Coordinates of C-alpha atoms and ligand atoms in Angstrom, one line a residue:
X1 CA -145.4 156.6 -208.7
X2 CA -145.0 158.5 -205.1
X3 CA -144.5 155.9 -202.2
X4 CA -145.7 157.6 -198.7
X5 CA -146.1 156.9 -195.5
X6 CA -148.4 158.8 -193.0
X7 CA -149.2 158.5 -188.9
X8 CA -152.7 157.6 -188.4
X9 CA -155.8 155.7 -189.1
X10 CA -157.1 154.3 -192.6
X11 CA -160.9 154.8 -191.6
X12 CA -160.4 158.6 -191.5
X13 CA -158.1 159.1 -194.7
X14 CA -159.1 160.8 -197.3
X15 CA -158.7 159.1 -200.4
X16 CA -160.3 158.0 -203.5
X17 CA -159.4 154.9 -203.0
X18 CA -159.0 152.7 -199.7
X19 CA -157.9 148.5 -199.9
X20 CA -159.1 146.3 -196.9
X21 CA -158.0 142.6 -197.0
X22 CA -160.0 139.6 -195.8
X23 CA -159.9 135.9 -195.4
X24 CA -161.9 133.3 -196.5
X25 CA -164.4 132.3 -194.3
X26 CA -163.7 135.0 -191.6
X27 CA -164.9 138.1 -190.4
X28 CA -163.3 141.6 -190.9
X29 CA -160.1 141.3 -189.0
X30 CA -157.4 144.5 -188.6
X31 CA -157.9 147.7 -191.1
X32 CA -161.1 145.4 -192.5
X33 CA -163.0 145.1 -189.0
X34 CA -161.8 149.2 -188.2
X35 CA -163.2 150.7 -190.9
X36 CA -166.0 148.3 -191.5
X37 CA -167.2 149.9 -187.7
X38 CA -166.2 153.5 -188.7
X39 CA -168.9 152.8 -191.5
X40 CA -171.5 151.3 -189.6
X41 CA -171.2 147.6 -191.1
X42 CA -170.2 148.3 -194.7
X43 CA -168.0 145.3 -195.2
X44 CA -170.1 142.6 -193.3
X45 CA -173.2 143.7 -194.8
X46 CA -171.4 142.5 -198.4
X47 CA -170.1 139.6 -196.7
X48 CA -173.3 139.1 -195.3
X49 CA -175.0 138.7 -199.0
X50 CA -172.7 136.7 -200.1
X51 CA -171.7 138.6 -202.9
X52 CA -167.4 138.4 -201.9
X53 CA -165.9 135.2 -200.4
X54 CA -162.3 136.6 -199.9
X55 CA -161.1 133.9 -202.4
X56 CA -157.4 134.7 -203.0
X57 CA -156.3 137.7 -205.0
X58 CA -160.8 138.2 -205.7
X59 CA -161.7 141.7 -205.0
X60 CA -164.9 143.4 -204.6
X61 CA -165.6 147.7 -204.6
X62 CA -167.7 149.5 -202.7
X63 CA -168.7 153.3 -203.1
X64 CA -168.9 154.6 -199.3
X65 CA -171.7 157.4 -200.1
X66 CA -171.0 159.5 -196.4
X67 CA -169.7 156.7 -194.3
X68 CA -166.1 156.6 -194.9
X69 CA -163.5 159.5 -195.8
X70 CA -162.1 157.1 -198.7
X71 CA -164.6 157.4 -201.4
X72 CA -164.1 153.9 -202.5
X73 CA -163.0 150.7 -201.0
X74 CA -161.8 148.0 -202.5
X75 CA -161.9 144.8 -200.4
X76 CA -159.0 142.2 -201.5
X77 CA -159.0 138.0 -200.7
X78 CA -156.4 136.7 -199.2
X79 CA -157.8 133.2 -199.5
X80 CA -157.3 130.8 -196.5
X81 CA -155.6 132.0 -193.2
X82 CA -153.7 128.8 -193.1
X83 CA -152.6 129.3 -196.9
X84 CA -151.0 132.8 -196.4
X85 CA -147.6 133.6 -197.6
X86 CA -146.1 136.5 -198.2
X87 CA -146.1 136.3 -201.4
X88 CA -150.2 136.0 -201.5
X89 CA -150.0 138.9 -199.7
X90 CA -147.5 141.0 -202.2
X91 CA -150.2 139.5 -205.0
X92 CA -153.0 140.7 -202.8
X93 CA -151.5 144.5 -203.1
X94 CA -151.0 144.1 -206.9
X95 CA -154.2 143.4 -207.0
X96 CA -155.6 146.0 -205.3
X97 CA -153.5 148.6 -207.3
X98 CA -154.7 147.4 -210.2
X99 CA -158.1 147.4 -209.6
X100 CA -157.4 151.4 -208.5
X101 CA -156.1 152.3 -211.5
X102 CA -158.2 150.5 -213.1
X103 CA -161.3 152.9 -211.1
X104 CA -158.4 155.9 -212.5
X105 CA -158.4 156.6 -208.9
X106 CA -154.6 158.6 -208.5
X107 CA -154.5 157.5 -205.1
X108 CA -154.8 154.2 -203.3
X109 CA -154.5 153.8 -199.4
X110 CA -154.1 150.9 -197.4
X111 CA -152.6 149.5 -193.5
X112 CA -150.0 147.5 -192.9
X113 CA -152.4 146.2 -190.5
X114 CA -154.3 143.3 -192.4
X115 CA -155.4 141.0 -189.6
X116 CA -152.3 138.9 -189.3
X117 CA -151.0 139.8 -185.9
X118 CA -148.2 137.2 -186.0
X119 CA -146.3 138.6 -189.2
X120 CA -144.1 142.1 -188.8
X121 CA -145.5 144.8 -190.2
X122 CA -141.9 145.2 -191.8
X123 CA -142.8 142.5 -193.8
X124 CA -146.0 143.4 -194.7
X125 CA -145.1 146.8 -195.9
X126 CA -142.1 145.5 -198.2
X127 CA -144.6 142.6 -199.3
X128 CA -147.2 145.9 -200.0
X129 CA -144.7 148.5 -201.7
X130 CA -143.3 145.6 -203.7
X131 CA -146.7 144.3 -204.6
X132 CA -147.9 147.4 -205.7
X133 CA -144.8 148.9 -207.5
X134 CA -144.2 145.2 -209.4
X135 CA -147.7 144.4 -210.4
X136 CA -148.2 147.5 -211.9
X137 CA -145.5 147.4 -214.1
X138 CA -146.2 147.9 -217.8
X139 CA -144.1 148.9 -220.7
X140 CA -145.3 151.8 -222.9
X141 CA -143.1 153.4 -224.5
X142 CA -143.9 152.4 -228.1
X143 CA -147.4 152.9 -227.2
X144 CA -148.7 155.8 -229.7
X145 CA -152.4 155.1 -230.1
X146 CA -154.9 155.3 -227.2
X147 CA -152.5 156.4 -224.9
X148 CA -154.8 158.0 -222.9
X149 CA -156.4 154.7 -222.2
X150 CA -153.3 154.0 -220.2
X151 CA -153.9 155.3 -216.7
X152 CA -151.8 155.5 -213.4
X153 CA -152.2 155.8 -210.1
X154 CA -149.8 158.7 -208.5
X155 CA -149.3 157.5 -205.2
X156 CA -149.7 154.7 -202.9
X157 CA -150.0 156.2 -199.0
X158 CA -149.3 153.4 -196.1
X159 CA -151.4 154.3 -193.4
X160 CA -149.5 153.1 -189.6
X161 CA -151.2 154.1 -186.6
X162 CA -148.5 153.2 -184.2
X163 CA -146.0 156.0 -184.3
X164 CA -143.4 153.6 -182.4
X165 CA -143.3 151.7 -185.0
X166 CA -142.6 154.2 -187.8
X167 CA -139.3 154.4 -188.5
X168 CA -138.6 150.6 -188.8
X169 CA -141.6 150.6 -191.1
X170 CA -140.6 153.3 -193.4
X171 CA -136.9 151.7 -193.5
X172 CA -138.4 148.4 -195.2
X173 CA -140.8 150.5 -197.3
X174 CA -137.8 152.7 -198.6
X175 CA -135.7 149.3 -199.1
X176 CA -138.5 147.4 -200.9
X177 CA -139.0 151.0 -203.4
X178 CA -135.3 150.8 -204.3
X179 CA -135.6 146.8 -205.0
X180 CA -138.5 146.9 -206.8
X181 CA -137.5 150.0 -209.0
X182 CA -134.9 147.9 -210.0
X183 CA -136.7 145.3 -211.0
X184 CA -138.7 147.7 -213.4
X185 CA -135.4 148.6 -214.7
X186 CA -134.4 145.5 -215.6
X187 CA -138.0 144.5 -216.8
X188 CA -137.7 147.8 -219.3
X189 CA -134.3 146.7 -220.3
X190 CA -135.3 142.8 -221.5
X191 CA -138.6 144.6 -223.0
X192 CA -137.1 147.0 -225.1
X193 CA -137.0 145.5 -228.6
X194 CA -133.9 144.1 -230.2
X195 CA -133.2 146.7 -233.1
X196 CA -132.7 149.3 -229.7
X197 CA -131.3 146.9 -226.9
X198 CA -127.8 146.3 -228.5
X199 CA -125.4 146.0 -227.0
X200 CA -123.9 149.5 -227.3
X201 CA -126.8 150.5 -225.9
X202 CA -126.6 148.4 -222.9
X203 CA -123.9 149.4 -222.2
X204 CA -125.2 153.4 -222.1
X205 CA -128.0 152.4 -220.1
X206 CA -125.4 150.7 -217.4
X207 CA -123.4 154.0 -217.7
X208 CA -126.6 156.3 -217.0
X209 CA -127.9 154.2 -214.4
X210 CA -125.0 154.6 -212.8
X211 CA -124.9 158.0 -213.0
X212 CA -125.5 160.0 -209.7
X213 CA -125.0 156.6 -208.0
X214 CA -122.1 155.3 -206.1
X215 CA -121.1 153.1 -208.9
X216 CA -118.4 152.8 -211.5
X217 CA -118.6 151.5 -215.0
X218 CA -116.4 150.3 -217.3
X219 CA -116.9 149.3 -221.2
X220 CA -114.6 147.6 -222.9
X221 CA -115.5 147.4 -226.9
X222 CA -113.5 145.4 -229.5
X223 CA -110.2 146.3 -229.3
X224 CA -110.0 145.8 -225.7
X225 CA -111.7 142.5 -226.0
X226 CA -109.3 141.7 -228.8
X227 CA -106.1 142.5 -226.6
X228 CA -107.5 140.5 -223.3
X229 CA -108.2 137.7 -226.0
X230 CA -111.7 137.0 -225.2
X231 CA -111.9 135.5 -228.2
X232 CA -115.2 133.2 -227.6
X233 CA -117.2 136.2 -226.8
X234 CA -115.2 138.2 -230.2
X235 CA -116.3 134.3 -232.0
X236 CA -120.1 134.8 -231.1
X237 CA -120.0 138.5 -231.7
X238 CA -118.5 137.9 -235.5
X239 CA -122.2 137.2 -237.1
X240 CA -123.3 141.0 -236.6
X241 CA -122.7 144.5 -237.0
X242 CA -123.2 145.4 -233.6
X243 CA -119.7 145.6 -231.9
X244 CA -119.8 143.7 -228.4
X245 CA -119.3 145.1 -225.3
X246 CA -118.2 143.9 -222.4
X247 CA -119.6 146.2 -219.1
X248 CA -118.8 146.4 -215.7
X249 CA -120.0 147.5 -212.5
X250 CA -118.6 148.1 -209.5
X251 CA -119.9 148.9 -206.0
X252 CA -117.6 149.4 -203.7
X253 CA -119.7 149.7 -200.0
X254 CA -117.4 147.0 -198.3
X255 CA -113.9 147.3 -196.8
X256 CA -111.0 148.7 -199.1
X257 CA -109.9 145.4 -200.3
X258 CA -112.8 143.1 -199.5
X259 CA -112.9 140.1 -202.5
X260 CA -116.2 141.0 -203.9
X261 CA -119.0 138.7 -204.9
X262 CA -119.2 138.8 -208.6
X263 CA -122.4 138.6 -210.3
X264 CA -122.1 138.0 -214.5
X265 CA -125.5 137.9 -216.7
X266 CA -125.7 136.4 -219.9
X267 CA -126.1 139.8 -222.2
X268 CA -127.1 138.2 -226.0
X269 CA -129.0 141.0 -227.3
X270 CA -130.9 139.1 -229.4
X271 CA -130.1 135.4 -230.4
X272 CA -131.6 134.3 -234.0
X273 CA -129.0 131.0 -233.3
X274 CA -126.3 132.6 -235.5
X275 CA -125.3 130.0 -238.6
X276 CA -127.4 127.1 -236.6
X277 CA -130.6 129.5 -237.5
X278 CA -133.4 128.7 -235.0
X279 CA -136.7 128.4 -236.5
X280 CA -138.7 131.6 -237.7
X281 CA -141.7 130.7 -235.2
X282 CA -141.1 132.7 -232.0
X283 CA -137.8 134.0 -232.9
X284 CA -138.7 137.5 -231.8
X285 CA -139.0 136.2 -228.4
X286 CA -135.0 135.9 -228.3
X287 CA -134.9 139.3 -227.9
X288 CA -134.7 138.9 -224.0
X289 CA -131.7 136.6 -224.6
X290 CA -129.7 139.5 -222.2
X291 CA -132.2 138.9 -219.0
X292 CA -129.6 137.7 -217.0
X293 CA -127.5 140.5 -217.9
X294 CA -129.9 143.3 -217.2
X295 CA -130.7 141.5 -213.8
X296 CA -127.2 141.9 -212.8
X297 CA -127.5 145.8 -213.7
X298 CA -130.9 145.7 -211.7
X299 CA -128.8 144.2 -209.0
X300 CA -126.1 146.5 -208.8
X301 CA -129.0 149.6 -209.0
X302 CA -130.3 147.9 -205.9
X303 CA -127.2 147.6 -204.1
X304 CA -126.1 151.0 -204.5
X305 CA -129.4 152.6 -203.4
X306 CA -130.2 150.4 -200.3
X307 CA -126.1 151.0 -199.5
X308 CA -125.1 147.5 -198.6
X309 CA -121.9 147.3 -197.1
X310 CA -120.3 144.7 -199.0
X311 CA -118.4 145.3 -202.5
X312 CA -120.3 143.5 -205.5
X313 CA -118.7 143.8 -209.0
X314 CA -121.5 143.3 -212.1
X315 CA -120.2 142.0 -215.5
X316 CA -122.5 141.5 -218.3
X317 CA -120.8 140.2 -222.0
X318 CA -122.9 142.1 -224.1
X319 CA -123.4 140.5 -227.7
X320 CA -125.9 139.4 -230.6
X321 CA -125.4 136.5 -232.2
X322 CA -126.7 136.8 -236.0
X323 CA -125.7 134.5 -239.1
X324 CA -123.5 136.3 -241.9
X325 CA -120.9 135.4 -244.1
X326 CA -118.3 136.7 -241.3
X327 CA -120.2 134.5 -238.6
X328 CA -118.4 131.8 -236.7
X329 CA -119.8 128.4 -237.8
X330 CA -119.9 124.7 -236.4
X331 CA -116.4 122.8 -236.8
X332 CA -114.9 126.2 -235.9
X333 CA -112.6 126.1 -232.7
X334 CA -112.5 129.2 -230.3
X335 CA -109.2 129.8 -227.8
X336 CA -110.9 131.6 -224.7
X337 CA -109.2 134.0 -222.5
X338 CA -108.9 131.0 -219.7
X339 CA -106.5 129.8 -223.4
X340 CA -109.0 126.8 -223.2
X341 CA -109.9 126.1 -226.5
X342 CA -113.8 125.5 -227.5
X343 CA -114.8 123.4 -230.7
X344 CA -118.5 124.6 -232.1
X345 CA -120.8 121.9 -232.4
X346 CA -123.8 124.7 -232.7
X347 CA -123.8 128.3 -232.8
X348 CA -126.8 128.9 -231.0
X349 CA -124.5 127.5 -227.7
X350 CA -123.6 130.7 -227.9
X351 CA -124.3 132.2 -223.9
X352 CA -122.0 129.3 -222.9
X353 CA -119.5 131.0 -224.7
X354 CA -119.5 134.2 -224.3
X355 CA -120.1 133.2 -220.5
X356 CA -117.0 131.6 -220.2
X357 CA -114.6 134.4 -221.0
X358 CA -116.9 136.6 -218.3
X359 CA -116.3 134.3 -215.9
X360 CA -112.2 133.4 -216.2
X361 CA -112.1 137.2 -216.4
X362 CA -114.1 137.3 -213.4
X363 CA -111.8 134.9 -211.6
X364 CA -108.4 136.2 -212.4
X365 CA -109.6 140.1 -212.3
X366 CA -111.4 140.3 -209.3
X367 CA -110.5 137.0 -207.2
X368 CA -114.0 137.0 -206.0
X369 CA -115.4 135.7 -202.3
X370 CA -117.9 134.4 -204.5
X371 CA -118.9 133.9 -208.2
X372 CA -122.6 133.7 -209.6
X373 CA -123.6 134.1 -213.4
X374 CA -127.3 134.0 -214.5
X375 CA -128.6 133.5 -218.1
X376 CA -131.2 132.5 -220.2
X377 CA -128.7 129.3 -221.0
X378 CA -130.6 126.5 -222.2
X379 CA -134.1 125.0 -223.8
X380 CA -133.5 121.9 -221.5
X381 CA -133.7 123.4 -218.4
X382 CA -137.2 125.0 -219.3
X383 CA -137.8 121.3 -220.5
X384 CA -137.0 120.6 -217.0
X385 CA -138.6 122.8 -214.6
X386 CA -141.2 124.6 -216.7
X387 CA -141.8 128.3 -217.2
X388 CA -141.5 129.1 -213.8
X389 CA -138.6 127.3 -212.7
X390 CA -135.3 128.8 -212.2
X391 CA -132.2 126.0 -211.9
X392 CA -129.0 126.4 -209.9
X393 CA -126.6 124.7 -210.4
X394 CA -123.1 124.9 -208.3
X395 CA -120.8 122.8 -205.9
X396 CA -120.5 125.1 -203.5
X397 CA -122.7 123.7 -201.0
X398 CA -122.9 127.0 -198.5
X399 CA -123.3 129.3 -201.5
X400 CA -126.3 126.9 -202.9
X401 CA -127.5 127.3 -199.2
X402 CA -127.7 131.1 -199.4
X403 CA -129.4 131.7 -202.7
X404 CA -131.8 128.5 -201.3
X405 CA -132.8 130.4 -198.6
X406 CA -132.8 133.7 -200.2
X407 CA -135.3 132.4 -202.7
X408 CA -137.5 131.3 -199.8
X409 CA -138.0 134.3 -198.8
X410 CA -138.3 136.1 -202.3
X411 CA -140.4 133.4 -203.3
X412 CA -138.7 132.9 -206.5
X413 CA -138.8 129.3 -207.9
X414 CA -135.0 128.1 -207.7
X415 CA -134.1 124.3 -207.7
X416 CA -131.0 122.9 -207.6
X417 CA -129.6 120.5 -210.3
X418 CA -126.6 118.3 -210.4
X419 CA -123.3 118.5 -211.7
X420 CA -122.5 115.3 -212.5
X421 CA -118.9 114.4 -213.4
X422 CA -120.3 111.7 -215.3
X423 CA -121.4 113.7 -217.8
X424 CA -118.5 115.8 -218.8
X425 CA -117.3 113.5 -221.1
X426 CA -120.4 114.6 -223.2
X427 CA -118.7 118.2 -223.6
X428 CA -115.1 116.2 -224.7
X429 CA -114.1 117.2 -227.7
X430 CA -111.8 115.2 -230.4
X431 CA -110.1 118.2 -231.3
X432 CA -110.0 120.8 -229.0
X433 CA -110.4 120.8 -225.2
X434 CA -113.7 121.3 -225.0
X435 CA -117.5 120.8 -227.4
X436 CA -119.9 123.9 -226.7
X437 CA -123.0 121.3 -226.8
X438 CA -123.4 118.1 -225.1
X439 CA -126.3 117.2 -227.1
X440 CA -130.3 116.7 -226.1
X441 CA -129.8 114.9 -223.5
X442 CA -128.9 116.7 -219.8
X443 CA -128.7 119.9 -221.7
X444 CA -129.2 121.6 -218.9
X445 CA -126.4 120.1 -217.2
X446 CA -123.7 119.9 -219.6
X447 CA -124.1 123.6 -220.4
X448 CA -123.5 124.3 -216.7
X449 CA -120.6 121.8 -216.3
X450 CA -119.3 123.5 -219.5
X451 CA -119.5 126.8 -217.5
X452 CA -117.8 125.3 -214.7
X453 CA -114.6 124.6 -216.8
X454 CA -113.9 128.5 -217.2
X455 CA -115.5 129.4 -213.3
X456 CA -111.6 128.1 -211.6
X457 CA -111.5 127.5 -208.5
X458 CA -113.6 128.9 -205.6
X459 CA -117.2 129.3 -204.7
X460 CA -119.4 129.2 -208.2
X461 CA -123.1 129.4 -208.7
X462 CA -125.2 129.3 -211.7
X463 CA -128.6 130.4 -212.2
X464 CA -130.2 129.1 -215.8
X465 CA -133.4 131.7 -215.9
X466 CA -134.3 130.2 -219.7
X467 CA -137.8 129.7 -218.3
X468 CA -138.7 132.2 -215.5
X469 CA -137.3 135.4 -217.6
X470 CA -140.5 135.7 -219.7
X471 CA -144.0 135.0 -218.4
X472 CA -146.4 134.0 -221.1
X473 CA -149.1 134.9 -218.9
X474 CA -150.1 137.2 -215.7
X475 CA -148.9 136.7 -212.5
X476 CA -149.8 137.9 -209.1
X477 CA -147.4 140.4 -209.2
X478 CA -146.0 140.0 -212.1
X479 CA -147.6 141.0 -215.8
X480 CA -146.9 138.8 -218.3
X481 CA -143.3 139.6 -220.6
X482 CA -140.0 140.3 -218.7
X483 CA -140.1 139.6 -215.2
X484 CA -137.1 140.8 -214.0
X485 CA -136.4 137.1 -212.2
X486 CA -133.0 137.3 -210.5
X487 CA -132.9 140.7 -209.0
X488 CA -134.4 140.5 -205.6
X489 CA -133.4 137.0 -205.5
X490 CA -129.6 138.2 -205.6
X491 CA -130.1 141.2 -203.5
X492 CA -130.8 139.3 -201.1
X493 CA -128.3 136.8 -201.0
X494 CA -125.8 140.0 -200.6
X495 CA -128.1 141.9 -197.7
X496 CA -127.7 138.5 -196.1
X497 CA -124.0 138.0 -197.1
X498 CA -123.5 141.7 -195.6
X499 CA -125.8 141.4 -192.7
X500 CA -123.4 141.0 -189.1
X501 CA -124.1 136.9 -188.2
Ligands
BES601 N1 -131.0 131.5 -225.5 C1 -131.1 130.1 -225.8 C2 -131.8 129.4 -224.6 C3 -133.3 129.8 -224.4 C4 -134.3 128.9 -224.8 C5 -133.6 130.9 -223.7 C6 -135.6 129.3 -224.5 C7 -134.9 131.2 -223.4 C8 -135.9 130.4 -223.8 C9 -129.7 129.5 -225.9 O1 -128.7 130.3 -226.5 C10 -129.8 128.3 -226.8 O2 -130.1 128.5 -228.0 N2 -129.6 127.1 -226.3 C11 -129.7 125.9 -227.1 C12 -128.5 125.1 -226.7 C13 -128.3 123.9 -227.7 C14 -127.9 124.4 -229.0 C15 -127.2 123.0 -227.1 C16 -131.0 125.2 -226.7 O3 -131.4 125.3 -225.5 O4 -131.6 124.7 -227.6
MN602 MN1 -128.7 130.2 -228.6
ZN603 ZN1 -129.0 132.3 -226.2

């Protein structure tokens, strides 16, 4: 779909479609109030029925006969004044652009100008582009039937009428495109079924995404793997016939020499538990065991085309962790690259393992100004902090800051958990230096103060997305399935790490 901007005034576009927003209990304020004038009281005489009570993210349509250029108008509630965030308002542009595609309208226009004088219009347009490009998001391609039932709009035209103010706007318009493109990216990747997301094929999608992009990739398969003696991810990996992979991405927009921030995601392809089999029921859904992985290839995507300048390496241990008579099994004991060595209480702990050589490799490699892995780690912490929670756990008290704050503004769901000391006696093992489960209890926790062991020494972040990765049901913005949680979370923790203080 074709972002564009234009110079001039909503009530005299043409277009087949035309969204107004309102509040609750209000009269037409902004591009409402203008083109409700233009057409000689279209909007007030609705509110006037009582037929639309701009309830949030409720919209209404109305055909404009000769009154209006736009042929139809869809009028979008934004709920309470008071209650406004920025997020409502990216939901109130989702909604909107569904409701146009819906109508098979190919075109929906709309103005940054909404009635809320006090927020920039910077804001509004990122909150609009990402709004529309994210809550439209579907995945199709093993549609084969009815295909034609499945419309889509072509464009999406921002109307400004304030030529000063054009350039800033169609800078965070341009920005919030590349972000949320990426976040379709990585929502295609974690949708993609398991027999094609492998992780051979992860790794091709990291190398054509990088392709024509100022980014370099590098995939290591087994016998590299073998001769840096990552052996826990080479463990996990034994179960299938998929050869592992291990992929990295680097950006290099910062100073020659700059320590990078490293970003590593959890890449199972698909996790059936391995030789601890998890139970048949909902098995299938394990298939976006690599979310965290494919976020940190959305990341990088999004780095490279908004041009941060500030070097960010991806890594993403790319596995799938099946039962077979070559599989690693519980009582086994792994010697990680760190030369750590890992006793298996269960082999569905896998990501903690295959983690942990990412992230020594991460540390020794690439000596990073700052280290952050994401994954779809743990049952517990969904336990914890529900479907919608994401959990962050680190000592690093400035880096905990920044993603904190970052995820105020994305308004992504992070909460941070402890690392209790206490507890690491619970991942003690009798036999080797470490146990890859520290049991029901705190699983959440022990599986990131396992992670912590192989992180070394420096700022360390990590992100358990077990919950937020897949939505069981619509969002706002966000359809339900992969929602690509992570990516403009993290890039923007780096366009505020790279922003001049
Ligand atoms: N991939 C799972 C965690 C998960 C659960 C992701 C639900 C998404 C939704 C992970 O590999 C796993 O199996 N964790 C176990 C750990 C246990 C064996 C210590 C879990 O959470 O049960
Ligand atoms: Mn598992
Ligand atoms: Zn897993």
């Amino acid at each position: 779909m074709k972002i564009d901007m234009k110079k001039g005034n909503l009530e005299r576009f043409v277009t087949p479609a035309a969204a107004v927003f309102l509040f609750e209990g209000e009269e037409p304020a902004g591009s409402a109030a203008l083109l409700d004038r233009a057409s000689g009281g279209l909007v007030t005489e609705l509110l006037k029925a009582g037929d639309f009570k701009a309830r949030l993210h409720a919209t209404a349509l109305l055909y404009t006969g000769k009154a209006l250029p736009a042929r139809r108008l869809i009028l979008v509630g934004l709920g309470k004044r008071k209650e406004v965030t920025l997020d409502r308002i990216r939901g109130a542009f989702a909604a909107a652009a569904r409701e146009a595609r819906r109508l098979d309208a190919k075109d929906l226009a709309a103005s940054t100008d909404i009635g809320l004088p006090e927020e920039k219009p910077e804001r509004i347009v990122a909150a609009a582009v990402e709004g529309v490009l994210l809550g439209l998001y579907r995945y199709l391609p093993y549609k084969t039937v009815d295909r034609e039932e499945f419309r889509d709009l072509q464009s999406f035209t921002i109307m400004e009428a304030d030529g000063a103010r054009g350039k800033a706007i169609r800078k965070a318009a341009a920005e919030a495109e590349a972000v949320s493109r990426a976040v379709c990216f990585t929502r295609d990747l974690v949708s993609a079924p398991g027999n094609e997301m492998t992780p051979d094929r992860m790794a091709k999608e990291a190398k054509k995404m990088a392709a024509g992009r100022k980014l370099a990739v590098k995939v290591f398969g087994e016998p590299d793997l073998r001769k840096l003696g990552m052996n826990a991810l080479l463990g996990v990996a034994r179960g299938s016939n998929e050869p592992p992979r291990l992929i990295a991405v680097e950006y290099r927009g910062g100073k020659r020499g700059a320590a990078p921030v490293v970003l590593v995601g959890k890449g199972i392809t698909f996790d059936s538990g391995g030789i601890s089999l998890k139970p048949a029921e909902n098995m299938g859904e394990m298939k976006e065991d690599m979310a965290g992985g494919a976020a940190v290839l959305g990341v990088l995507q999004a780095v490279a085309d908004i041009a941060l300048p500030l070097n960010v390496v991806g890594l993403v241990p790319a596995v799938e962790n099946l039962p077979d008579g070559k599989a690693y099994k519980p009582g086994d004991v792994l010697t990680t690259f760190s030369g750590q060595t890992v006793e298996i209480m269960s082999t569905d702990a896998e990501g903690r393992l295959i983690l942990a050589d990412a992230l020594s490799y991460a540390r020794k490699r690439y000596r990073p100004a700052a280290l952050i892995d994401m994954a779809t780690l743990t049952g517990a912490c969904v336990v914890a902090l529900g479907d919608l929670g994401t959990g962050l756990f680190g000592k690093d008290a400035d880096l905990n800051a920044r993603i904190r704050a970052a995820a105020a503004e994305t308004g992504e769901l992070v909460w941070e958990m402890p690392l209790w000391e206490e507890y690491v006696e619970l991942i003690k093992s009798d036999v080797a230096d470490w146990k890859n489960t520290g049991g029901r209890s705190g699983g959440a926790i022990t599986a990131a103060l396992f992670l912590k062991q192989f992180a070394g020494e420096g700022p360390w972040a990590h992100l358990d997305i077990a919950g937020a990765s897949w939505l069981k049901k619509d969002r706002p913005w966000t359809p339900k399935g992969a929602s690509g949680i992570g990516v403009r979370l993290l890039v923007e923790v780096l366009k505020r790490w790279s922003a001049p203080a």
